[in-house]
């Protein structure tokens, strides 16, 4: 919310080995084909917020991600029904339609006034319109009359405050409306049931190409990227992705412009222009995107798997496409093919739309009808012809593969990175809608994944780890398509585990055989009930998700399966979250036990596929995959081995294994410890600052009891800052990281069941110190904090297995650096030059090579030594009583360090706390660092320009406003018009009060010297655009920024993170957002132009610019680097080769730490129950 960022609690969370539906879909979207590159902003943000460590880790508390519920709902676990009015208010709907049809100058007529006037007012308004506008209103009203409203009960989580309605327009478009009167953002997502399965065989990538082109103009809004410009001015954004069977477009915006956003969004699907010039340019964008993906193991291994699919099945398609595939039939063919593809597949009957806004359901329905009813029927539907079932539908695309001698084949692939996995998978295909829907609703795979993927004592993973073969596992459904799903058991293995892969496969079959012997009895009833109960608890107390996340998740649910139109709308929300009984009309006749048993029967050695991904197989992997060049081979698994899996006594395959016992951590008490404030006071309650409950040389702790969100959860975030020189060497960094990995390894087994039950612990280590986070249901949290912290404190030395696993993971983690994207390397090299203390990857690798278990033990002794000077801060927030607060504070007190004092009140004689500091360039100084791309196989160059804008609040706001105005012009010029690369991004941020603007470009067509010239030319020309910004346009940008700043917290976790952001930065500016919002009004266009002239323009007196250039391998690399050097010297820039030496020689920006005494409440303001007082000192 605020512009200040100090980190989001780095660490490692105990991970769950099973993969949920939501996680699976999120992961799948990461390797789908997107319109705009979003990962770059994530990486830049990671650098800006996580400025320390060779590889920052993030451990977010569950309280920041999981559910909240009202006090009334906390006593009732039954799903509520969304209020659905089947006879919607015709007057309100028609009023909204008439309002939207009015000229823009007339739209200030309130909907309330129109509603009160009813049809009479509508008629009067229409009479004032021209004949064309009257016809438009009449057409919309006729279309609205054909809308069908679902009259069933939509199952909604008790904690979900939104109201829902499902309608189907006359043109066949299915729409899910979500009304939230307190929405802080609005969003929509439209999914077309067509993806790269529908690509013509001769034009791979056409569906993806169509997705790109819809952003580049239509008959109503011909200007390219006009929607993005509109959204940017109103605090929003847009994107899209193409996968196998769907293409999804989505946006978010300020709630105040949702109606206009929907109007512009709907134009995508009515009459796209597909202009010849845009087609020609965007082919290059597709090619750049493909170039970016070529060194990505996610894309490479996914396409390799697809290449092994059944011949003739579209699962084999190459979905990204490239210049060669799209222009294979000539330069004119792409546009012709686009027109045909769009007309054939972009029929509204194949679309689903989800709209999330703060208006009433009636108003949202009216807006949706106005905007989307005009999408015409297309393809076979346009002429009344039924769809044709594809020949491949219902056919298993991944049957088991055998050698000519009938032995199963093992697929061995060479990754770009240092992945080392052993996997087995089964493909489950559905030949009927009933079979697919039974699978989707009852989820029999979840119960099997719970048992096979369990990580607790006596589990399969515990056995394999104790053997020294496996580090971690992931078990669950890894891919879901319309008519099939892939169930996978995958293991991250050691070198010994790679050699013993057949034993790992055998151990898996040992578990499966135990379950298959008596499938209706071998899975205990408590396991079934527990899985269902945990799913229900998670759904019941689900966090209120962001509007865009809701829109994406729900439109995905609406488009799943063989026949999305046949899905039961009542389960659009609950169907993917709950473990339900199978439908009575399905293959299992409504019996869950039978559904589980039927699935278990498929998990045999004969039906499985087997694979290995490891660098170690490179010596004999002599075949290359067509599109990415991935090396692989296929080898036989001897028949005697598979026979052994099927016949050897299970006790020999898997000794000491047992089904997981009952989970003792499942929460039972969901009562709230204090009453919640009335609805009208929720925003104020969430804005009240935390109370300081301790402040001495050892700890500064804050507490806030939740009275706003009504959820039975709480979070404890802590950080202990080290002092002196204890973390300044690569050896100490490596020892700390190994300690962290070993601790997480040990805790993951003992507390895996707690993680399943919603109790989470994060353990992080950075150059500054140790961070620990605890979160979950408040019923068990205080005891959980005490137990886990005691185990962490008692960790004296790792076992041989723990150290071996940690060392293997760290070495591969460091090796993976070389194959990251070039822009990530640019971020890393820039960090070396601008953030201290820091270590190079080379020094960390050298330290790791000499690391020992003794080093880990030494670090453990030192970190908990009573002689070490440290300082800790904590926030304790949520549904906790004063007694629970006291217990948690007492537990924190058991950490034995000596108090170093805070930065503003240090202990006499104690060394300074370790803090990340930022290099301060001189006014007017430009520095340049040129590096060679570590991965010679990556053809992409990268350029990162960072402008240090100042360290006052005004500097930060000016930077954010400038960047928000600049953002779309920068993207449109370098990406859309000049086609310099797929990744073109600008961002602004503030870290330790220092505000910065960063521009990044990754390109396979231009070297960094040329990219820098282009950036400078753009900025020089953009000044005129900035000066021409109208007062209205500037007001829109200012209003958008103000709205972002003042956006109230909608979740308990987001409030916790807001307070922690201030605490971790030693700032304690509880009203930062309000203070910054008040400053916005004082900023004028002249202020922004002056800021540009002083801090961004070439030769500006106050400009501080850090340029980092990464050059891809190639015959012209040395020449390009020489050219960039000469140009920099001519500008008077400072060029350096050693970033650490440069960093150490430079002054640092001041920290500007604050004392909390002026802005926090104290323990005295806790009442007898521990409730929070409202007085601010």
Tab-separated table of C-alpha atoms in Angstrom, residues 29-30 32-42 187-191 208 210-215 225 227-229 231-232 236-242 247-253 265 268-269 282 289 292 346 548 551-552 555 968 971 975 982-985:
chain	number	residue	atom	x	y	z
A	29	UNK	CA	-0.173	-20.128	-16.118
A	30	UNK	CA	3.504	-19.406	-15.449
A	32	UNK	CA	1.534	-20.486	-20.629
A	33	UNK	CA	2.075	-17.924	-23.312
A	34	UNK	CA	1.408	-14.415	-22.110
A	35	UNK	CA	0.857	-11.122	-23.872
A	36	UNK	CA	3.044	-8.995	-21.618
A	37	UNK	CA	6.051	-10.087	-19.604
A	38	UNK	CA	5.216	-9.808	-15.911
A	39	UNK	CA	8.085	-11.821	-14.464
A	40	UNK	CA	10.503	-8.960	-14.986
A	41	UNK	CA	8.604	-6.740	-12.593
A	42	UNK	CA	8.652	-9.532	-10.044
A	187	UNK	CA	-11.596	-6.638	-12.503
A	188	UNK	CA	-12.822	-8.843	-15.298
A	189	UNK	CA	-11.563	-11.900	-17.127
A	190	UNK	CA	-12.872	-13.378	-20.353
A	191	UNK	CA	-11.859	-16.861	-21.425
A	208	UNK	CA	-1.051	-17.319	-29.190
A	210	UNK	CA	-4.267	-14.054	-32.044
A	211	UNK	CA	-4.098	-13.332	-28.310
A	212	UNK	CA	-1.320	-10.779	-28.916
A	213	UNK	CA	-3.134	-9.121	-31.795
A	214	UNK	CA	-6.356	-8.413	-29.921
A	215	UNK	CA	-4.495	-5.757	-27.911
A	225	UNK	CA	-2.506	-0.369	-26.684
A	227	UNK	CA	-6.803	0.062	-23.385
A	228	UNK	CA	-3.542	-0.227	-21.479
A	229	UNK	CA	-3.111	3.551	-21.559
A	231	UNK	CA	-6.045	1.458	-17.457
A	232	UNK	CA	-2.673	2.914	-16.458
A	236	UNK	CA	-5.067	-0.687	-13.595
A	237	UNK	CA	-3.361	-3.157	-15.901
A	238	UNK	CA	-4.141	-5.858	-18.456
A	239	UNK	CA	-2.699	-9.134	-19.693
A	240	UNK	CA	-3.601	-12.443	-21.288
A	241	UNK	CA	-2.341	-15.997	-21.658
A	242	UNK	CA	-2.867	-18.870	-24.076
A	247	UNK	CA	-7.172	-18.225	-24.104
A	248	UNK	CA	-7.859	-15.834	-21.242
A	249	UNK	CA	-7.815	-12.043	-21.262
A	250	UNK	CA	-8.057	-10.024	-18.063
A	251	UNK	CA	-7.737	-6.563	-16.552
A	252	UNK	CA	-8.089	-4.685	-13.285
A	253	UNK	CA	-8.896	-1.035	-12.726
A	265	UNK	CA	-12.559	-4.580	-23.142
A	268	UNK	CA	-11.512	-6.754	-28.336
A	269	UNK	CA	-14.004	-9.472	-29.164
A	282	UNK	CA	3.864	-8.576	-33.677
A	289	UNK	CA	9.042	-14.282	-26.612
A	292	UNK	CA	13.229	-15.634	-24.107
A	346	UNK	CA	-14.165	-16.545	-31.010
A	548	UNK	CA	-8.292	-9.930	-10.420
A	551	UNK	CA	-11.933	-13.143	-11.817
A	552	UNK	CA	-9.148	-15.381	-13.137
A	555	UNK	CA	-13.491	-17.838	-15.213
A	968	UNK	CA	2.972	2.796	-21.383
A	971	UNK	CA	6.461	-0.068	-23.566
A	975	UNK	CA	8.208	-3.118	-27.460
A	982	UNK	CA	9.708	-9.234	-25.435
A	983	UNK	CA	10.736	-7.871	-22.031
A	984	UNK	CA	10.355	-4.096	-21.874
A	985	UNK	CA	9.519	-2.781	-18.438
